[in-house]
Short mmCIF file of C-alpha atoms in Angstrom, two decimals:
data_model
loop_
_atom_site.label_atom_id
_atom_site.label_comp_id
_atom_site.label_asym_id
_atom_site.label_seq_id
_atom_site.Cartn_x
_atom_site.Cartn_y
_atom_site.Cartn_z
CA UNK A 104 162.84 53.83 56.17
CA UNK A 105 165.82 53.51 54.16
CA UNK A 106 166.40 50.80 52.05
CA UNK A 107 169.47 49.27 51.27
CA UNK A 108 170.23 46.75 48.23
CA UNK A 109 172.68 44.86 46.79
CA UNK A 110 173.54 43.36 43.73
CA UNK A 111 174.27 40.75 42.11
CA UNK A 112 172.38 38.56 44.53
CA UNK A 113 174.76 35.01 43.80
CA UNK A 114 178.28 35.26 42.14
CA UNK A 115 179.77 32.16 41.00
CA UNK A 116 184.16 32.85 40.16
CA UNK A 117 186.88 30.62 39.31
CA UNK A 118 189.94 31.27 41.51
CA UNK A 119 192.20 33.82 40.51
CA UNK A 120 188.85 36.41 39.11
CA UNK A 121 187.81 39.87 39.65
CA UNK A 122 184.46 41.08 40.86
CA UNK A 123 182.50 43.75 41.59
CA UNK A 124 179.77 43.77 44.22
CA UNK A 125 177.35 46.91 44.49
CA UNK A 126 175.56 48.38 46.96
CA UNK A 127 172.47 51.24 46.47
CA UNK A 128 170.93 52.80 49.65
CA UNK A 129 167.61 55.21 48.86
CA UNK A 130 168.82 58.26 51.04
CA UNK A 131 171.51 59.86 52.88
CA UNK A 132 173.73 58.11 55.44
CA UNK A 133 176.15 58.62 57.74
CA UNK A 134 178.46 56.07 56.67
CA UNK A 135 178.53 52.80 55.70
CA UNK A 136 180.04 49.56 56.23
CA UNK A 137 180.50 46.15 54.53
CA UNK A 138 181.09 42.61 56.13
CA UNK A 139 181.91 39.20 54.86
CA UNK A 140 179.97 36.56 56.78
CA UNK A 141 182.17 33.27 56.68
CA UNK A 142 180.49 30.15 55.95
CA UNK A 143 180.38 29.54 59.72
CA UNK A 144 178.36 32.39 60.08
CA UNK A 145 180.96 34.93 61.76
CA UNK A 146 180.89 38.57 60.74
CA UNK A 147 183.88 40.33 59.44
CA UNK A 148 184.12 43.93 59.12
CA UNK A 149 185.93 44.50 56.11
CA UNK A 150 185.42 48.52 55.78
CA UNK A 151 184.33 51.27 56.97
CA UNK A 152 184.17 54.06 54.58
CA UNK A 153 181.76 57.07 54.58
CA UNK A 154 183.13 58.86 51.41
CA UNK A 155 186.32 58.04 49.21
CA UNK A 156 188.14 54.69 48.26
CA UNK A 157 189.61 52.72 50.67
CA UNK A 158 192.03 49.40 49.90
CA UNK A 159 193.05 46.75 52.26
CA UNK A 160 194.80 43.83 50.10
CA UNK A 161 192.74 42.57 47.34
CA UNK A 162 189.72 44.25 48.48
CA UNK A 163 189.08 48.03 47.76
CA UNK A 164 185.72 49.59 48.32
CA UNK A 165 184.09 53.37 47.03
CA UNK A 166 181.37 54.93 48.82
CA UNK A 167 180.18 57.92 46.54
CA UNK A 168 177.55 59.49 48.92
CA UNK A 169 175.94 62.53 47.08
CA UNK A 170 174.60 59.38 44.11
CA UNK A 171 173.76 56.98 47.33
CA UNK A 172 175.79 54.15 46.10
CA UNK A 173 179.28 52.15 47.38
CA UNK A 174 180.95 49.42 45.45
CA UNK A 175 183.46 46.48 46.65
CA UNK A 176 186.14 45.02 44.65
CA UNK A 177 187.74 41.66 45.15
CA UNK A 178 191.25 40.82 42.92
CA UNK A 179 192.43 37.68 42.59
CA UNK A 180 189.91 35.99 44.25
CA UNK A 181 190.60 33.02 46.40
CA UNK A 182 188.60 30.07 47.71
CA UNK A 183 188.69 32.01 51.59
CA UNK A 184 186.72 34.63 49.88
CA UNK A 185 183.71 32.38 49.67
CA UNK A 186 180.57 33.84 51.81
CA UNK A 187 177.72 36.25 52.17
CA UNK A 188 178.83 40.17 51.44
CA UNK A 189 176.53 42.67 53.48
CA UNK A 190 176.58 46.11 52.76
CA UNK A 191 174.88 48.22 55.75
CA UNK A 192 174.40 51.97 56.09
CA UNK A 193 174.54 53.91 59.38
CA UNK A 194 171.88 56.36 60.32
CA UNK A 195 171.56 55.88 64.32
CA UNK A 196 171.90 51.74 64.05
CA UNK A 197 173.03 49.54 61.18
CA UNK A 198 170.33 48.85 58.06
CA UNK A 199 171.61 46.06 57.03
CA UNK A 200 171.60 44.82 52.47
CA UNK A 201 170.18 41.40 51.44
CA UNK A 202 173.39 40.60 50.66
CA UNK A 203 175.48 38.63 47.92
CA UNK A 204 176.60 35.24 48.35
CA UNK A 205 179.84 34.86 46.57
CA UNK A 206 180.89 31.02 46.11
CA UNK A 207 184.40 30.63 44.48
CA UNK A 208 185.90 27.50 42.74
CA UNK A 209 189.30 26.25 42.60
CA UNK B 1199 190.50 38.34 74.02
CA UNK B 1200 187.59 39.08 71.55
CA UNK B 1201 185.85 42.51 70.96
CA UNK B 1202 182.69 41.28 72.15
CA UNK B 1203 181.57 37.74 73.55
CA UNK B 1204 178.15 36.40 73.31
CA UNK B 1205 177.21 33.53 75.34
CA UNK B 1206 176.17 30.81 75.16
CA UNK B 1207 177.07 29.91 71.58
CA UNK B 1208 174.76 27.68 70.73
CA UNK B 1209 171.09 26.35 72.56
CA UNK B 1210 168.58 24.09 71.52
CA UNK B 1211 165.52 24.27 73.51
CA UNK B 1212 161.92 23.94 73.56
CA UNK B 1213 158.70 25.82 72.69
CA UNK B 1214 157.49 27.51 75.56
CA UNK B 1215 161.08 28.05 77.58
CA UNK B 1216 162.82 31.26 78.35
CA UNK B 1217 166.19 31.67 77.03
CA UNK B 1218 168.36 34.50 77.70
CA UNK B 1219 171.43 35.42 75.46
CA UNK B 1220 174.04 37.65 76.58
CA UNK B 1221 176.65 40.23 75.24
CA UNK B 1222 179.33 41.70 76.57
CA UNK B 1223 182.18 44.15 75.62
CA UNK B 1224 185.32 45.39 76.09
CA UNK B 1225 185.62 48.47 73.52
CA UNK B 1226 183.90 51.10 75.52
CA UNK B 1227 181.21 51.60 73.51
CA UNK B 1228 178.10 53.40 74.66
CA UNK B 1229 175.79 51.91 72.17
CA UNK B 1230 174.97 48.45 71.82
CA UNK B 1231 172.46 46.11 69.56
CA UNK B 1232 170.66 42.82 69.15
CA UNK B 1233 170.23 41.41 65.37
CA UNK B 1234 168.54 38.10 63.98
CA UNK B 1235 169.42 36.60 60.71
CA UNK B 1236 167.26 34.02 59.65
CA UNK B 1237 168.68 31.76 56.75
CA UNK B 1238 169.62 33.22 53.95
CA UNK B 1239 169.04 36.81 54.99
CA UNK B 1240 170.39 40.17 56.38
CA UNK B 1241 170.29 40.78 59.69
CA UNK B 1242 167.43 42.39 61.20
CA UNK B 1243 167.44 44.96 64.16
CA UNK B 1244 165.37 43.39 67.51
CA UNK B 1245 166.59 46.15 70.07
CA UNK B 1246 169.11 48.69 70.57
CA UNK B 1247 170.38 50.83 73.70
CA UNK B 1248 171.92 53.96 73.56
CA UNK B 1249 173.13 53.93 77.18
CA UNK B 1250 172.21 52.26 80.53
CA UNK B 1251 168.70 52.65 81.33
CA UNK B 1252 167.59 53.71 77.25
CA UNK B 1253 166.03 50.84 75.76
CA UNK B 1254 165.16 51.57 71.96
CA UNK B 1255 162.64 48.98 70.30
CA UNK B 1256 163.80 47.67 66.73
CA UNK B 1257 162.44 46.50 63.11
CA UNK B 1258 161.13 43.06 65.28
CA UNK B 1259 160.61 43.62 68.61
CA UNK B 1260 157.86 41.30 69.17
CA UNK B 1261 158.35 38.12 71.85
CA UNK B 1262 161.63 39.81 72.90
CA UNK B 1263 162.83 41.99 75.87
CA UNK B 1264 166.08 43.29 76.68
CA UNK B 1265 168.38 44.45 79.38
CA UNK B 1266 170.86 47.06 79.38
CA UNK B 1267 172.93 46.11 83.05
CA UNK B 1268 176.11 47.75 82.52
CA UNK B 1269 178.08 49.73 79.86
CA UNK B 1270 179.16 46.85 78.77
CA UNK B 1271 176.29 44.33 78.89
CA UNK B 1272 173.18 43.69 76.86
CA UNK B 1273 171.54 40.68 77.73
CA UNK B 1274 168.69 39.34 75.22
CA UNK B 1275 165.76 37.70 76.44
CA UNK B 1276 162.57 35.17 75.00
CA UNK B 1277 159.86 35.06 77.19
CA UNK B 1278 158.48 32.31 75.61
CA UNK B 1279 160.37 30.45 72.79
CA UNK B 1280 158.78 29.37 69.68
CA UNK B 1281 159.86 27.73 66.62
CA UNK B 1282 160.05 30.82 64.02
CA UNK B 1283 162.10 32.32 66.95
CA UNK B 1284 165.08 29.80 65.55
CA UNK B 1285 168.10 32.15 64.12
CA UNK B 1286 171.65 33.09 64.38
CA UNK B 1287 171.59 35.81 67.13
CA UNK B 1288 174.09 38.78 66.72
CA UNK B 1289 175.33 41.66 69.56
CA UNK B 1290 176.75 44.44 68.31
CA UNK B 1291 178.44 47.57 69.74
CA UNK B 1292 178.81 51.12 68.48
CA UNK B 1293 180.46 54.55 69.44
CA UNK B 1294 178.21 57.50 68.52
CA UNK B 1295 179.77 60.93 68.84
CA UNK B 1296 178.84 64.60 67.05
CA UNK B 1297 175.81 62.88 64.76
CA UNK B 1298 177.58 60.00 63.59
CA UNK B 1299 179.07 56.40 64.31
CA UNK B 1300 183.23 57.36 65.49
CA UNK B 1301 184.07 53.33 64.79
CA UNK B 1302 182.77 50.68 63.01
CA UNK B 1303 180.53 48.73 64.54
CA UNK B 1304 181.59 45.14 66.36
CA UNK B 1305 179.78 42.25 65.97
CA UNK B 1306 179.89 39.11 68.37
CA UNK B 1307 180.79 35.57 67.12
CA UNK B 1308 176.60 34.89 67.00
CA UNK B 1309 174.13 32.70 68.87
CA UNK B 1310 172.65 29.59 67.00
CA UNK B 1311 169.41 29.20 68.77
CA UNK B 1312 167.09 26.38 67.71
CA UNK B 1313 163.65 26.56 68.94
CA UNK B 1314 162.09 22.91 68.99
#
């Protein structure tokens, strides 16, 4: 099956930094889709992006599908942003990433 | 009103019970999913449906059934708890059309389940 994975595994900012969180699946998708799971556990979708950039406030993500890789970016990150990130790739049901668990400091 | 409601929220219960979780949604989606996320981890697939009636068996099937009622309701079941069976449940729902997902995919709030 397809495997999905994520790196880095931990990030540890200071308020107010920039990151980069990747996200390499071994073959081709139909789309794909990244959450932030709050530290209560909820699930956020945060995009949905088959091909292209996409940008919703400080968060952008790129999905470049022919090299099987999407990235996220956060700006200016803030304490809220704190939580797991899960990439997961659609075929005909979610494969879920291991995920990276972002922790950010005041 | 949320996407798609999972009840109950949270259980604690004992080896050897059955426990049912349910989902249910509003968006009108034909597909819908169970997931498990143990501590620390993704979420693995348990079951999915593609419609009423088509019951699809996932990455960890095992000590779980399922039951697709309605469009709009996916109900979880353990036959027989036990301990490693103790995650955060998710439902999720889907639109499928012409090969591909139309939507993203909505997740419930989750189901703590503690198996004692």
């Amino acid at each position: 099956g397809i495997q999905v994975e994520q790196s880095p595994p931990d990030l540890i900012l200071q308020e107010g930094a920039n990151s980069t969180l990747r996200c390499n699946f071994s073959d081709s998708v139909n789309n794909l889709q990244w959450f932030h799971q709050n530290p209560w556990g909820q699930l956020i979708n945060l995009f949905y992006i088959p091909s292209g950039t996409k940008q919703n406030g400080r968060l952008s993500a790129t999905t470049v599908a022919t090299e099987r890789y999407s990235l996220l970016y956060i700006s200016s990150s803030q304490t809220t942003d704190s939580g797991v990130y899960f990439c997961a790739v659609n075929t005909d049901k979610l494969i879920f990433g291991t995920g990276t668990r972002l922790q950010v400091f005041p | 009103d949320a996407d798609v409601t999972q009840t109950p929220r949270n259980r604690i219960t004992k080896t050897g019970k059955r426990i049912m979780l349910e989902c249910s949604q509003t968006k009108g989606h034909d597909r819908m999913y169970w997931y498990r996320q143990d501590p620390g981890l993704g979420l693995r697939l348990i079951y999915y449906s593609f419609d009423v009636k088509d019951i699809n068996k996932g990455e960890i099937s095992d000590g779980y059934s399922v039951s697709r009622q309605a469009q709009a309701k996916f109900s979880l079941s353990l036959e027989s708890a036990i301990p490693n069976q103790t995650a955060l449940y998710f439902c999720a729902t889907g639109s499928w059309e012409d090969g591909g997902f139309t939507d993203t995919q909505y997740f419930g709030p989750g189901t703590r389940l503690t198996v004692l």
